[in-house]
Coordinates of C-alpha atoms in Angstrom, one line a residue:
M1 CA 21.3 22.5 -7.9
R2 CA 22.3 19.8 -10.3
W3 CA 20.5 16.4 -10.3
A4 CA 23.7 14.6 -9.3
D5 CA 24.2 16.9 -6.3
R6 CA 20.6 16.4 -5.1
L7 CA 21.1 12.6 -5.4
R8 CA 24.1 12.8 -3.2
R9 CA 22.1 14.7 -0.6
T10 CA 19.7 11.7 -0.2
S11 CA 22.4 9.0 -0.1
L12 CA 23.3 8.2 3.5
I13 CA 25.2 5.5 5.3
A14 CA 23.2 3.2 7.6
K15 CA 25.3 2.3 10.6
G16 CA 24.0 -1.2 11.4
T17 CA 21.1 -3.0 10.0
A18 CA 17.5 -1.9 10.2
R19 CA 14.3 -3.1 8.7
I20 CA 11.2 -1.5 7.3
V21 CA 8.2 -3.8 7.3
L22 CA 5.1 -3.5 5.2
F23 CA 1.5 -4.5 6.0
H24 CA -1.8 -3.8 4.2
R25 CA -4.7 -5.2 6.1
V26 CA -5.3 -6.7 9.6
A27 CA -8.5 -8.8 9.1
P28 CA -9.8 -12.3 9.0
P29 CA -10.1 -14.0 5.6
T30 CA -13.1 -13.2 3.5
S31 CA -15.6 -15.8 2.3
L32 CA -14.6 -15.3 -1.3
A33 CA -13.1 -18.1 -3.4
I34 CA -10.1 -15.8 -4.0
E35 CA -8.8 -12.6 -2.5
P36 CA -5.5 -10.6 -2.6
A37 CA -3.1 -12.2 -0.1
T38 CA -2.6 -8.9 1.8
A39 CA -4.2 -9.6 5.2
L40 CA -2.9 -10.8 8.5
T41 CA -5.4 -12.0 11.2
P42 CA -5.4 -9.8 14.3
A43 CA -3.8 -12.6 16.3
L44 CA -1.0 -13.0 13.8
F45 CA -0.4 -9.2 13.6
R46 CA -0.3 -9.0 17.3
N47 CA 2.4 -11.7 17.4
V48 CA 4.5 -9.8 14.9
I49 CA 4.1 -6.4 16.8
S50 CA 4.9 -8.1 20.1
E51 CA 8.1 -9.6 18.6
I52 CA 9.1 -6.1 17.3
A53 CA 8.4 -4.4 20.6
E54 CA 10.1 -7.0 22.8
N55 CA 13.1 -8.0 20.8
H56 CA 13.9 -5.1 18.5
T57 CA 13.9 -1.3 18.6
P58 CA 10.6 0.1 17.0
L59 CA 11.1 3.5 15.4
S60 CA 9.0 5.9 13.6
L61 CA 10.1 6.6 10.0
Q62 CA 11.0 10.2 11.0
A63 CA 13.2 8.9 13.8
L64 CA 14.9 6.4 11.4
H65 CA 15.5 9.3 9.0
S66 CA 16.9 11.5 11.8
R67 CA 19.3 8.7 12.8
L68 CA 20.5 8.2 9.3
R69 CA 21.1 11.9 8.8
G70 CA 22.9 12.1 12.2
G71 CA 25.1 9.1 11.5
E72 CA 23.7 7.3 14.5
S73 CA 23.4 3.5 14.7
V74 CA 20.2 1.9 13.4
E75 CA 21.2 -1.6 14.4
G76 CA 18.1 -3.7 15.4
C77 CA 15.7 -0.9 14.5
V78 CA 12.3 -1.8 12.9
V79 CA 9.9 0.6 11.2
V80 CA 6.3 -0.5 10.7
T81 CA 4.4 0.7 7.6
F82 CA 1.0 0.2 6.0
D83 CA -0.1 0.8 2.4
D84 CA -3.4 1.9 0.8
G85 CA -5.6 3.1 3.7
F86 CA -7.8 0.3 5.0
A87 CA -10.3 1.0 7.8
D88 CA -8.9 -1.9 9.9
N89 CA -5.6 0.1 10.2
L90 CA -7.7 2.3 12.6
H91 CA -10.1 -0.1 14.4
T92 CA -7.9 -3.2 14.5
A93 CA -4.2 -2.4 14.0
L94 CA -4.0 0.8 16.0
P95 CA -5.1 -0.7 19.3
I96 CA -2.4 -3.4 19.0
L97 CA 0.2 -0.7 18.1
E98 CA -0.9 1.3 21.2
E99 CA -0.7 -1.8 23.4
F100 CA 3.0 -2.2 22.5
Q101 CA 3.7 1.4 21.9
V102 CA 5.0 0.7 18.3
P103 CA 4.8 3.7 15.9
A104 CA 3.7 3.3 12.3
T105 CA 3.5 5.2 9.0
I106 CA 0.3 4.7 7.0
Y107 CA 0.7 5.5 3.3
V108 CA -2.7 6.5 2.0
T109 CA -4.0 6.4 -1.6
S110 CA -6.1 9.5 -1.5
G111 CA -8.5 8.5 -4.3
F112 CA -9.5 5.4 -2.2
I113 CA -10.5 7.7 0.7
A114 CA -12.2 10.2 -1.5
R115 CA -14.2 7.3 -3.1
D116 CA -13.4 8.4 -6.6
V117 CA -10.9 5.6 -7.4
Q118 CA -11.7 1.9 -7.4
L119 CA -9.7 -0.7 -5.4
M120 CA -8.9 -2.5 -8.6
E121 CA -7.4 -5.8 -7.2
Y122 CA -10.1 -6.2 -4.6
E123 CA -13.0 -5.5 -6.9
L124 CA -11.6 -7.9 -9.4
A125 CA -11.3 -10.5 -6.7
Q126 CA -15.0 -10.1 -5.9
I127 CA -16.0 -10.3 -9.6
V128 CA -14.0 -13.5 -10.2
A129 CA -15.2 -15.1 -7.0
T130 CA -18.9 -14.6 -7.8
S131 CA -18.7 -15.5 -11.5
A132 CA -18.7 -18.8 -13.4
I133 CA -17.7 -17.3 -16.8
L134 CA -16.1 -14.0 -17.8
E135 CA -15.0 -12.4 -21.0
F136 CA -12.0 -10.1 -21.1
A137 CA -9.5 -9.1 -23.8
Q138 CA -11.1 -11.4 -26.4
R139 CA -10.8 -14.4 -24.1
T140 CA -13.6 -16.3 -22.4
W141 CA -12.8 -17.6 -19.0
K142 CA -14.7 -20.6 -17.5
I143 CA -14.0 -20.2 -13.8
E144 CA -15.6 -22.8 -11.6
S145 CA -12.7 -24.3 -9.6
P146 CA -10.4 -22.4 -7.2
A147 CA -7.5 -23.0 -9.6
E148 CA -9.4 -21.6 -12.5
K149 CA -10.5 -18.5 -10.5
K150 CA -6.9 -17.9 -9.4
A151 CA -5.6 -18.2 -13.0
C152 CA -8.3 -15.8 -14.3
Y153 CA -7.7 -13.3 -11.5
D154 CA -3.9 -13.3 -12.0
S155 CA -4.2 -12.9 -15.8
I156 CA -6.7 -10.0 -15.7
R157 CA -4.8 -8.3 -12.9
Q158 CA -1.5 -8.4 -14.8
Q159 CA -3.3 -6.8 -17.8
L160 CA -5.0 -4.1 -15.8
K161 CA -2.1 -3.3 -13.4
P162 CA -0.1 -1.0 -15.8
A163 CA -3.2 0.6 -17.3
S164 CA -4.4 4.1 -16.8
Q165 CA -7.1 4.8 -14.2
A166 CA -9.7 5.4 -17.0
T167 CA -8.9 2.0 -18.5
R168 CA -9.0 0.2 -15.2
S169 CA -12.4 1.8 -14.3
E170 CA -14.0 1.0 -17.6
S171 CA -12.7 -2.6 -17.5
I172 CA -13.9 -3.2 -14.0
Q173 CA -17.3 -1.7 -14.7
R174 CA -17.7 -3.9 -17.8
L175 CA -16.6 -7.0 -15.8
W176 CA -19.2 -6.2 -13.2
Q177 CA -21.9 -5.9 -15.8
E178 CA -20.8 -9.2 -17.4
S179 CA -20.6 -11.0 -14.1
G180 CA -24.3 -11.7 -14.0
R181 CA -24.5 -10.9 -10.3
Q182 CA -25.5 -7.3 -10.3
R183 CA -26.3 -4.8 -7.6
S184 CA -26.4 -1.1 -7.9
D185 CA -24.3 1.2 -5.7
R186 CA -24.4 4.9 -5.3
Q187 CA -22.5 5.4 -8.6
G188 CA -25.0 3.3 -10.5
L189 CA -22.4 0.7 -11.2
D190 CA -23.4 -3.0 -11.0
R191 CA -21.4 -4.7 -8.4
Q192 CA -21.5 -6.7 -5.2
P193 CA -21.1 -4.8 -1.9
A194 CA -17.5 -5.1 -0.7
P195 CA -16.7 -7.4 2.2
P196 CA -16.0 -5.6 5.4
Q197 CA -12.4 -6.8 5.2
F198 CA -12.0 -4.5 2.2
E199 CA -13.5 -1.4 3.9
L200 CA -11.4 1.7 3.4
L201 CA -10.9 4.6 5.7
T202 CA -13.3 7.6 5.7
V203 CA -11.9 11.1 5.9
D204 CA -13.0 11.3 9.5
Q205 CA -11.2 8.0 10.3
L206 CA -8.1 9.2 8.5
R207 CA -8.1 12.3 10.8
Q208 CA -8.4 10.0 13.8
L209 CA -5.3 8.1 12.7
D210 CA -3.5 11.3 12.1
A211 CA -4.3 12.6 15.6
S212 CA -2.5 9.5 17.2
E213 CA 1.0 10.2 18.5
L214 CA 2.0 6.8 17.1
I215 CA 0.8 7.4 13.5
T216 CA 2.4 9.3 10.6
I217 CA 0.3 9.7 7.5
G218 CA 2.3 9.3 4.2
A219 CA 1.2 9.7 0.6
H220 CA 0.7 6.8 -1.8
T221 CA -0.5 8.7 -4.9
H222 CA -4.2 9.5 -5.8
A223 CA -5.0 6.6 -8.1
H224 CA -2.4 3.9 -7.2
L225 CA -1.0 3.7 -10.7
V226 CA 2.2 2.0 -11.8
L227 CA 4.1 5.2 -12.1
T228 CA 6.7 3.8 -14.6
A229 CA 3.9 2.5 -16.9
V230 CA 2.1 5.8 -17.5
S231 CA 3.3 9.0 -19.1
P232 CA 5.6 11.3 -17.0
E233 CA 2.7 13.8 -16.9
Q234 CA 0.3 11.3 -15.5
A235 CA 2.8 10.0 -13.0
K236 CA 3.6 13.5 -11.7
H237 CA -0.1 14.4 -11.5
D238 CA -0.9 11.2 -9.6
I239 CA 1.9 11.8 -7.1
A240 CA 1.2 15.6 -6.6
S241 CA -2.6 15.3 -6.4
G242 CA -2.3 12.6 -3.7
K243 CA 0.0 14.8 -1.6
Q244 CA -2.2 17.9 -2.1
W245 CA -5.4 16.1 -1.2
L246 CA -4.0 14.7 2.0
E247 CA -2.5 18.0 3.0
T248 CA -5.8 19.7 2.4
Q249 CA -7.6 17.2 4.6
L250 CA -5.1 17.0 7.4
R251 CA -3.9 20.7 7.3
H252 CA -0.2 19.9 7.6
P253 CA 2.6 18.9 5.2
V254 CA 2.8 15.2 4.2
L255 CA 6.5 14.4 3.8
D256 CA 6.7 10.6 3.3
F257 CA 5.9 8.7 0.2
A258 CA 5.4 5.0 -1.0
Y259 CA 5.7 4.0 -4.6
P260 CA 2.7 2.0 -5.7
Y261 CA 3.7 -1.5 -6.5
G262 CA 7.2 -0.4 -5.7
A263 CA 7.7 0.9 -9.2
F264 CA 10.0 3.8 -9.7
D265 CA 13.0 5.1 -11.7
A266 CA 15.3 8.1 -11.8
N267 CA 12.6 10.4 -13.3
I268 CA 10.0 9.3 -10.7
Q269 CA 12.5 9.8 -7.9
K270 CA 13.3 13.3 -9.3
C271 CA 9.6 14.1 -9.2
V272 CA 9.2 12.9 -5.7
R273 CA 12.2 14.9 -4.6
G274 CA 10.9 18.0 -6.4
L275 CA 7.5 17.8 -4.6
G276 CA 9.3 18.0 -1.2
F277 CA 9.1 14.5 0.1
R278 CA 11.5 13.7 2.9
T279 CA 11.5 9.9 2.4
A280 CA 10.2 7.4 -0.1
V281 CA 9.9 3.6 0.4
T282 CA 9.9 0.8 -2.2
T283 CA 9.1 -2.9 -2.2
V284 CA 12.7 -4.0 -2.5
R285 CA 12.7 -6.9 0.0
E286 CA 15.9 -6.5 1.9
P287 CA 17.2 -5.0 5.2
L288 CA 18.4 -1.4 5.3
S289 CA 22.2 -1.2 5.7
G290 CA 25.3 0.4 4.3
N291 CA 24.7 2.9 1.5
C292 CA 21.1 3.9 1.2
D293 CA 19.0 6.5 -0.6
V294 CA 16.2 7.9 1.6
L295 CA 14.1 8.2 -1.5
A296 CA 14.4 4.5 -2.3
L297 CA 14.3 2.8 1.1
P298 CA 13.8 -1.0 1.0
R299 CA 10.8 -2.7 2.7
I300 CA 10.0 -6.3 3.6
E301 CA 6.3 -7.2 3.2
V302 CA 4.9 -9.3 6.0
N303 CA 2.3 -11.6 4.5
A304 CA 0.6 -14.4 6.5
Q305 CA 3.0 -17.1 5.5
R306 CA 6.1 -15.0 6.3
A307 CA 4.6 -13.9 9.6
Q308 CA 4.1 -17.5 10.8
S309 CA 7.8 -18.3 10.2
T310 CA 9.7 -18.8 13.4
E311 CA 12.8 -17.5 11.7
F312 CA 11.0 -14.3 10.7
L313 CA 9.6 -13.6 14.1
S314 CA 13.0 -14.3 15.8
G315 CA 15.2 -12.4 13.4
L316 CA 13.1 -10.4 10.9
P317 CA 15.4 -11.6 8.0
G318 CA 15.4 -9.8 4.7

């Protein structure tokens, strides 16, 4: 089948307007001077889920896909998703989802769960927060004030974000060694223990989530690379190995995918399609309506600031 024909197969018409919302962590703030702004407090998350349950139509991603394929209305429907695979998705988010009977898809980065890939942004936040001076890419950062720490974190993150896993790992290890606050972990790397708010799922916890009738496990690559910034071979390997690892652990097909950082192009989409994924979600911040490609579905990230907005809670705008 030609590429254009396959593309038409995944282009559907959404009758009405639906929304796919994105969360990462449900946890209180850490004590760090800086951290990735990816957490909602449990109380705030409960408010959002309550709003979705009481004033909208919560759907699983599979149910949304079925409605799109069947030409049914998706007006007022909301799909809840999580990225990465944090432990709080099980012990904090799931009880709230169960309380309101709201389904969710959790896109898991398999390397995080297997403990062979570093959580780059979160480790970098710990390093910057506990350092007064850092050297990186021939620049010396004096980082004592919160503003200096944020500028340092943002700059180094932007440089490491498009890098390969090997470059990221080497850079983070070197930064830990230079931070002057060294503790050895099981891998022999010098680093601070991660705050509990950054704790990742274990394999057993992943299986517990998978056993829930409300939860669908999706793939989010193995190493969480920017797929458009690495070679096509690296991108395909990262997508395929993440899917294979999850299917081996869960013993069933994994059919839904999330592009790390929302980065994709036609070649990445073709790879995702060829690996047998049913849907794929992006970070394009808009509602789902009209013409849509089920391998490039938009999502609205719900950060703490957006979740506290009255307009957001009452209407879930794009």
